[in-house]
């Protein structure tokens, strides 16, 4: 019964593996489709170690070249995009040329491994061969100046002389001090690197009016006048880069006092006074007449309380507040009462508008509140309230000089404060209202109440007053200015700073139109990359050109920043970026580099996702259509049917999504009528290339291309020796086979080949063999054993190999004699590490092994396929230990082992490859295979829900985590399975939800068709999901994998 069960299980293994190979093993998305597999790379299995040498051979090995390969490709670099970068390295550039792939390797991944790239003498550690003409490189650090780029591979060495320029990239580290008043004028020191005389400095969106570059590591700058308190970025930029210190500088309100309550108190002190105003944070001292307050408390930035100290004498004293940032004095601050009778001490506030109507307080002592009257500038002021110490009045309009006497009478006493009240400066206009940012514009400020000692600031800096001001105008020359927005004109009286006026947003400094930096400075040829342009003089009607094409969606953020989307490019290469406005223009030579994000290997490439995702869709239907762009394919990010991130591909099969929000991993789905759908989750790289194939119609997959032309290999087998006396029905027999290019050409992945017309069974010493083959480099081998036709058994014990055989249709290989000189007498103990038990039932483990001959192919252990007559291994166990016989005495590095763990209930498998260098005999401890990946169990779509809801989910037992998972939805046809939807996602994920629009397409295309979902998870050495290609989706690169199949469902 056990043998029957094993045979049944073996049939399940074969069927499932053949299905897996049909769905996944034949993907040639990483290179041009071909009729022959390139074989397994010796480096793809885990723990490959150091090669211990090739197995003994009866003849020399000739790697040879394809006789029909034509002239070798020329290795060269034609373009470097972009051609310049910072000395710190790290930017990605594209090398355009030839000879990067052809003649180096069959696949781009292998070509990358066999290539060296240097910038100057520094090797690039991070690069990727995209196709024969494209190489994507992250630039290593280098010295400022010109540098050679060297590429070395099997096609030779090419040096592109002085084709890359390193520059010291601008960056900034610190800015001190970190705060200043709203009025501007704070001198700030900025440190960093790459600072040149052409730098621009912004505080928020306003440019600094004065910049002094001390050296390449330091500059000093005057902060512009700001419009509101709070933190701002400091941005420094030039054509060599941009540096930003986020929220590093804080504008605080100008220190001012608007009211003092009460205005008087006893000479002994102890009065608690409340001061209101702005800018009180950081107060260090409060003085009354030069004497420190007994105490003070800052309530908030707009209020503080202070306790008066004892006065030096009765009378009025100023109040001075000193903060860590500023100082302000209230002239008529506080009155110390001395009991001397009627005294008018002062007026608060002592400055007010010319129109009058404002309330002021006269303070002192000894007032008779029932009989008081007040005049200001000779005009009566209406009494609001009165007490023995304070009289509140309404100020009459100005009717004379700007400085007015204030007279208080209480019936018996009269006292006058000469010039006790000031009618405030009032400003009307400045003409002209604009001028160059360099300053020097002759302008006139008009208004009323202008004092002779008036001081004027236009923005943060002081203007140069021309001549003596009149009360109605001031002539001046504007200082250097700040760009970004109209700025204030500020006039104040030098002798009385409380008398000030501001003409808001009155003067505009015109900046020269310049362009300094484009960020990012490279993008896909499809256009649509969202870029920020830094410069000066931007405004309405500004346009930006990339080469000869105008950018789209231009939005002017402020006078120094605009955003736009790059136009579509005719071809790759660097283009000038030019800004234009009002007849002026300024170019940034080579300011933007267009590149082609297409990867012939497919998958993810480029740097991390940082706001822009470039998607390319290529055809993989047939040899004729392979790699052609798929135009008008719908591409969606996420699953929301209303997402703004969706569109159709252009004639190159490309589309670019660009938005600041695109910084998290994305799910990308591609679909088009008549094509299979593809979904890739967790896309966290800037470029994605997806291959899709037609699912029917005139674009159905064409027959595979013909393989190499046929030929033959023939010779004789010698060295027959019987290991023991032969019994009844036994005979010596040598079975001769070709080494196959890949394990996937042999059991359990394929049935034994058709040997009709060939001589592959030799029954006497010196007997002849003849094998049919195709052109190219081959090895043949013979297994000598005792055959028993009645028992249908074969007992192998000797092997011989003939290597280095090159054949062509015109030159078959004859006299390729095989000497049987290798004893198959080593038994390898195999330990299965962490075997799996799906559903609690131990899996059946089937062991396979191959002798690796490199370019000449692989030789299976005789037990893999009953020495040529079977399709499944005879070595199996449900335990953890098994003896694997019939190996030649060679180092373990020459062999590839494989375990197929079979779920005896569901028929799903977990497969693990292993190469273990060293002594693998019993004396050396044998070979350990594992740990095995747990087999997934598909939970959605569930067996009891035959209608697909757009979600595929699965669970696994605890165990190693796969690197990558592939989900396919397919239908079965007479010609085999046809994939309708392929999905790629990280191995950590266990479900995928598909966009409703694409699910509806599936329902429309296959309304009543039984469909199946298959989940394949795999691990590969040194795998990085952010750099996966379609090559890494092939079994040729996996060290272990599992798969599971759902029950049938309908869409």
PDB file of N, CA and C in Angstrom, residues 328-386:
ATOM      1  N   UNK A 328      12.900  98.679  24.603  1.00  0.00           N
ATOM      2  CA  UNK A 328      11.894  99.707  24.294  1.00  0.00           C
ATOM      3  C   UNK A 328      11.678 100.577  25.525  1.00  0.00           C
ATOM      4  N   UNK A 329      11.518 101.891  25.274  1.00  0.00           N
ATOM      5  CA  UNK A 329      11.317 102.838  26.368  1.00  0.00           C
ATOM      6  C   UNK A 329      10.015 103.607  26.164  1.00  0.00           C
ATOM      7  N   UNK A 330       9.216 103.655  27.242  1.00  0.00           N
ATOM      8  CA  UNK A 330       7.998 104.473  27.253  1.00  0.00           C
ATOM      9  C   UNK A 330       8.371 105.799  27.900  1.00  0.00           C
ATOM     10  N   UNK A 331       8.312 106.892  27.100  1.00  0.00           N
ATOM     11  CA  UNK A 331       8.797 108.191  27.603  1.00  0.00           C
ATOM     12  C   UNK A 331       8.020 108.653  28.826  1.00  0.00           C
ATOM     13  N   UNK A 332       6.703 108.732  28.711  1.00  0.00           N
ATOM     14  CA  UNK A 332       5.855 109.124  29.842  1.00  0.00           C
ATOM     15  C   UNK A 332       5.342 107.848  30.492  1.00  0.00           C
ATOM     16  N   UNK A 333       6.217 107.194  31.270  1.00  0.00           N
ATOM     17  CA  UNK A 333       5.908 105.855  31.718  1.00  0.00           C
ATOM     18  C   UNK A 333       5.126 105.776  33.013  1.00  0.00           C
ATOM     19  N   UNK A 334       5.643 106.415  34.089  1.00  0.00           N
ATOM     20  CA  UNK A 334       5.016 106.250  35.411  1.00  0.00           C
ATOM     21  C   UNK A 334       5.299 107.505  36.240  1.00  0.00           C
ATOM     22  N   UNK A 335       4.322 107.867  37.076  1.00  0.00           N
ATOM     23  CA  UNK A 335       4.467 109.041  37.921  1.00  0.00           C
ATOM     24  C   UNK A 335       4.509 108.611  39.381  1.00  0.00           C
ATOM     25  N   UNK A 336       5.605 108.999  40.069  1.00  0.00           N
ATOM     26  CA  UNK A 336       5.724 108.771  41.507  1.00  0.00           C
ATOM     27  C   UNK A 336       5.079 109.947  42.240  1.00  0.00           C
ATOM     28  N   UNK A 337       4.108 109.645  43.068  1.00  0.00           N
ATOM     29  CA  UNK A 337       3.385 110.678  43.805  1.00  0.00           C
ATOM     30  C   UNK A 337       4.201 111.100  45.035  1.00  0.00           C
ATOM     31  N   UNK A 338       4.335 112.449  45.192  1.00  0.00           N
ATOM     32  CA  UNK A 338       5.116 112.954  46.330  1.00  0.00           C
ATOM     33  C   UNK A 338       4.309 113.762  47.324  1.00  0.00           C
ATOM     34  N   UNK A 339       2.998 113.965  47.031  1.00  0.00           N
ATOM     35  CA  UNK A 339       2.137 114.749  47.963  1.00  0.00           C
ATOM     36  C   UNK A 339       2.420 116.215  47.901  1.00  0.00           C
ATOM     37  N   UNK A 340       2.933 116.725  46.791  1.00  0.00           N
ATOM     38  CA  UNK A 340       3.303 118.141  46.694  1.00  0.00           C
ATOM     39  C   UNK A 340       2.160 119.013  46.210  1.00  0.00           C
ATOM     40  N   UNK A 341       0.964 118.493  46.044  1.00  0.00           N
ATOM     41  CA  UNK A 341      -0.165 119.264  45.559  1.00  0.00           C
ATOM     42  C   UNK A 341      -0.405 119.019  44.090  1.00  0.00           C
ATOM     43  N   UNK A 342      -0.956 120.001  43.407  1.00  0.00           N
ATOM     44  CA  UNK A 342      -1.343 119.877  42.001  1.00  0.00           C
ATOM     45  C   UNK A 342      -0.118 119.755  41.103  1.00  0.00           C
ATOM     46  N   UNK A 343       0.025 118.587  40.425  1.00  0.00           N
ATOM     47  CA  UNK A 343       1.129 118.388  39.489  1.00  0.00           C
ATOM     48  C   UNK A 343       0.609 117.600  38.278  1.00  0.00           C
ATOM     49  N   UNK A 344       0.806 118.138  37.049  1.00  0.00           N
ATOM     50  CA  UNK A 344       0.532 117.404  35.806  1.00  0.00           C
ATOM     51  C   UNK A 344       1.819 116.715  35.374  1.00  0.00           C
ATOM     52  N   UNK A 345       1.833 115.377  35.485  1.00  0.00           N
ATOM     53  CA  UNK A 345       3.079 114.653  35.216  1.00  0.00           C
ATOM     54  C   UNK A 345       3.291 114.321  33.758  1.00  0.00           C
ATOM     55  N   UNK A 346       2.236 113.886  33.041  1.00  0.00           N
ATOM     56  CA  UNK A 346       2.425 113.493  31.653  1.00  0.00           C
ATOM     57  C   UNK A 346       1.140 113.061  31.005  1.00  0.00           C
ATOM     58  N   UNK A 347       1.283 112.630  29.765  1.00  0.00           N
ATOM     59  CA  UNK A 347       0.152 112.167  28.956  1.00  0.00           C
ATOM     60  C   UNK A 347       0.496 110.778  28.424  1.00  0.00           C
ATOM     61  N   UNK A 348      -0.460 109.874  28.507  1.00  0.00           N
ATOM     62  CA  UNK A 348      -0.223 108.518  28.020  1.00  0.00           C
ATOM     63  C   UNK A 348      -1.456 108.005  27.270  1.00  0.00           C
ATOM     64  N   UNK A 349      -1.267 107.500  26.074  1.00  0.00           N
ATOM     65  CA  UNK A 349      -0.029 107.608  25.299  1.00  0.00           C
ATOM     66  C   UNK A 349       0.161 109.023  24.785  1.00  0.00           C
ATOM     67  N   UNK A 350       1.368 109.403  24.577  1.00  0.00           N
ATOM     68  CA  UNK A 350       1.627 110.792  24.216  1.00  0.00           C
ATOM     69  C   UNK A 350       1.662 110.997  22.707  1.00  0.00           C
ATOM     70  N   UNK A 351       1.386 109.929  21.926  1.00  0.00           N
ATOM     71  CA  UNK A 351       1.372 110.025  20.470  1.00  0.00           C
ATOM     72  C   UNK A 351       0.028 109.502  19.983  1.00  0.00           C
ATOM     73  N   UNK A 352      -0.574 110.227  19.003  1.00  0.00           N
ATOM     74  CA  UNK A 352      -1.858 109.789  18.475  1.00  0.00           C
ATOM     75  C   UNK A 352      -2.110 110.347  17.104  1.00  0.00           C
ATOM     76  N   UNK A 353      -3.213 109.957  16.466  1.00  0.00           N
ATOM     77  CA  UNK A 353      -3.477 110.344  15.083  1.00  0.00           C
ATOM     78  C   UNK A 353      -3.855 111.809  14.936  1.00  0.00           C
ATOM     79  N   UNK A 354      -3.598 112.345  13.752  1.00  0.00           N
ATOM     80  CA  UNK A 354      -3.914 113.756  13.475  1.00  0.00           C
ATOM     81  C   UNK A 354      -5.406 113.989  13.488  1.00  0.00           C
ATOM     82  N   UNK A 355      -6.188 112.994  13.202  1.00  0.00           N
ATOM     83  CA  UNK A 355      -7.645 113.169  13.180  1.00  0.00           C
ATOM     84  C   UNK A 355      -8.230 113.256  14.567  1.00  0.00           C
ATOM     85  N   UNK A 356      -7.438 112.964  15.593  1.00  0.00           N
ATOM     86  CA  UNK A 356      -7.957 112.979  16.942  1.00  0.00           C
ATOM     87  C   UNK A 356      -8.972 111.871  17.153  1.00  0.00           C
ATOM     88  N   UNK A 357      -9.806 112.058  18.218  1.00  0.00           N
ATOM     89  CA  UNK A 357     -10.834 111.077  18.507  1.00  0.00           C
ATOM     90  C   UNK A 357     -10.358 109.940  19.384  1.00  0.00           C
ATOM     91  N   UNK A 358      -9.098 109.852  19.637  1.00  0.00           N
ATOM     92  CA  UNK A 358      -8.562 108.799  20.499  1.00  0.00           C
ATOM     93  C   UNK A 358      -8.572 109.260  21.943  1.00  0.00           C
ATOM     94  N   UNK A 359      -8.534 108.318  22.873  1.00  0.00           N
ATOM     95  CA  UNK A 359      -8.562 108.623  24.302  1.00  0.00           C
ATOM     96  C   UNK A 359      -7.154 108.562  24.864  1.00  0.00           C
ATOM     97  N   UNK A 360      -6.791 109.607  25.652  1.00  0.00           N
ATOM     98  CA  UNK A 360      -5.511 109.623  26.339  1.00  0.00           C
ATOM     99  C   UNK A 360      -5.760 109.928  27.798  1.00  0.00           C
ATOM    100  N   UNK A 361      -4.733 109.670  28.604  1.00  0.00           N
ATOM    101  CA  UNK A 361      -4.842 109.884  30.042  1.00  0.00           C
ATOM    102  C   UNK A 361      -3.789 110.884  30.491  1.00  0.00           C
ATOM    103  N   UNK A 362      -4.226 111.968  31.166  1.00  0.00           N
ATOM    104  CA  UNK A 362      -3.317 112.904  31.816  1.00  0.00           C
ATOM    105  C   UNK A 362      -3.132 112.414  33.242  1.00  0.00           C
ATOM    106  N   UNK A 363      -1.904 112.288  33.693  1.00  0.00           N
ATOM    107  CA  UNK A 363      -1.695 111.725  35.025  1.00  0.00           C
ATOM    108  C   UNK A 363      -0.773 112.627  35.848  1.00  0.00           C
ATOM    109  N   UNK A 364      -0.916 112.542  37.130  1.00  0.00           N
ATOM    110  CA  UNK A 364      -0.134 113.343  38.069  1.00  0.00           C
ATOM    111  C   UNK A 364      -0.716 113.160  39.457  1.00  0.00           C
ATOM    112  N   UNK A 365      -0.940 114.330  40.188  1.00  0.00           N
ATOM    113  CA  UNK A 365      -1.559 114.234  41.504  1.00  0.00           C
ATOM    114  C   UNK A 365      -2.175 115.578  41.875  1.00  0.00           C
ATOM    115  N   UNK A 366      -3.081 115.512  42.852  1.00  0.00           N
ATOM    116  CA  UNK A 366      -3.682 116.739  43.368  1.00  0.00           C
ATOM    117  C   UNK A 366      -4.757 117.320  42.497  1.00  0.00           C
ATOM    118  N   UNK A 367      -5.348 116.538  41.598  1.00  0.00           N
ATOM    119  CA  UNK A 367      -6.401 117.070  40.728  1.00  0.00           C
ATOM    120  C   UNK A 367      -7.716 117.176  41.516  1.00  0.00           C
ATOM    121  N   UNK A 368      -8.497 118.209  41.152  1.00  0.00           N
ATOM    122  CA  UNK A 368      -9.868 118.320  41.664  1.00  0.00           C
ATOM    123  C   UNK A 368     -10.783 117.750  40.596  1.00  0.00           C
ATOM    124  N   UNK A 369     -11.183 116.509  40.737  1.00  0.00           N
ATOM    125  CA  UNK A 369     -11.896 115.860  39.624  1.00  0.00           C
ATOM    126  C   UNK A 369     -13.201 116.514  39.238  1.00  0.00           C
ATOM    127  N   UNK A 370     -13.795 117.297  40.121  1.00  0.00           N
ATOM    128  CA  UNK A 370     -15.086 117.899  39.769  1.00  0.00           C
ATOM    129  C   UNK A 370     -14.967 119.158  38.946  1.00  0.00           C
ATOM    130  N   UNK A 371     -13.758 119.723  38.792  1.00  0.00           N
ATOM    131  CA  UNK A 371     -13.629 121.019  38.119  1.00  0.00           C
ATOM    132  C   UNK A 371     -12.588 121.016  37.012  1.00  0.00           C
ATOM    133  N   UNK A 372     -12.159 119.866  36.530  1.00  0.00           N
ATOM    134  CA  UNK A 372     -11.045 119.844  35.570  1.00  0.00           C
ATOM    135  C   UNK A 372     -11.519 120.207  34.176  1.00  0.00           C
ATOM    136  N   UNK A 373     -10.590 120.832  33.423  1.00  0.00           N
ATOM    137  CA  UNK A 373     -10.751 121.058  31.989  1.00  0.00           C
ATOM    138  C   UNK A 373      -9.388 120.913  31.342  1.00  0.00           C
ATOM    139  N   UNK A 374      -9.404 120.519  30.053  1.00  0.00           N
ATOM    140  CA  UNK A 374      -8.141 120.217  29.355  1.00  0.00           C
ATOM    141  C   UNK A 374      -8.198 120.800  27.959  1.00  0.00           C
ATOM    142  N   UNK A 375      -7.055 121.360  27.542  1.00  0.00           N
ATOM    143  CA  UNK A 375      -6.885 121.758  26.142  1.00  0.00           C
ATOM    144  C   UNK A 375      -5.632 121.065  25.608  1.00  0.00           C
ATOM    145  N   UNK A 376      -5.693 120.703  24.318  1.00  0.00           N
ATOM    146  CA  UNK A 376      -4.537 120.122  23.618  1.00  0.00           C
ATOM    147  C   UNK A 376      -4.337 120.927  22.353  1.00  0.00           C
ATOM    148  N   UNK A 377      -3.180 121.556  22.257  1.00  0.00           N
ATOM    149  CA  UNK A 377      -2.920 122.438  21.124  1.00  0.00           C
ATOM    150  C   UNK A 377      -3.879 123.602  21.094  1.00  0.00           C
ATOM    151  N   UNK A 378      -4.326 124.041  22.307  1.00  0.00           N
ATOM    152  CA  UNK A 378      -5.240 125.158  22.411  1.00  0.00           C
ATOM    153  C   UNK A 378      -6.680 124.803  22.181  1.00  0.00           C
ATOM    154  N   UNK A 379      -6.985 123.567  21.853  1.00  0.00           N
ATOM    155  CA  UNK A 379      -8.357 123.166  21.612  1.00  0.00           C
ATOM    156  C   UNK A 379      -8.865 122.350  22.781  1.00  0.00           C
ATOM    157  N   UNK A 380     -10.129 122.596  23.185  1.00  0.00           N
ATOM    158  CA  UNK A 380     -10.650 121.856  24.340  1.00  0.00           C
ATOM    159  C   UNK A 380     -10.775 120.363  24.025  1.00  0.00           C
ATOM    160  N   UNK A 381     -10.462 119.559  25.020  1.00  0.00           N
ATOM    161  CA  UNK A 381     -10.584 118.098  24.914  1.00  0.00           C
ATOM    162  C   UNK A 381     -11.723 117.652  25.797  1.00  0.00           C
ATOM    163  N   UNK A 382     -12.593 116.810  25.299  1.00  0.00           N
ATOM    164  CA  UNK A 382     -13.750 116.335  26.054  1.00  0.00           C
ATOM    165  C   UNK A 382     -13.294 115.413  27.174  1.00  0.00           C
ATOM    166  N   UNK A 383     -13.873 115.657  28.381  1.00  0.00           N
ATOM    167  CA  UNK A 383     -13.533 114.855  29.552  1.00  0.00           C
ATOM    168  C   UNK A 383     -14.323 113.553  29.509  1.00  0.00           C
ATOM    169  N   UNK A 384     -13.620 112.447  29.701  1.00  0.00           N
ATOM    170  CA  UNK A 384     -14.265 111.140  29.780  1.00  0.00           C
ATOM    171  C   UNK A 384     -14.441 110.729  31.228  1.00  0.00           C
ATOM    172  N   UNK A 385     -13.388 110.905  32.021  1.00  0.00           N
ATOM    173  CA  UNK A 385     -13.445 110.577  33.450  1.00  0.00           C
ATOM    174  C   UNK A 385     -12.332 111.329  34.142  1.00  0.00           C
ATOM    175  N   UNK A 386     -12.482 111.461  35.460  1.00  0.00           N
ATOM    176  CA  UNK A 386     -11.465 112.201  36.214  1.00  0.00           C
ATOM    177  C   UNK A 386     -11.379 111.650  37.622  1.00  0.00           C
TER     178      UNK A 386
END
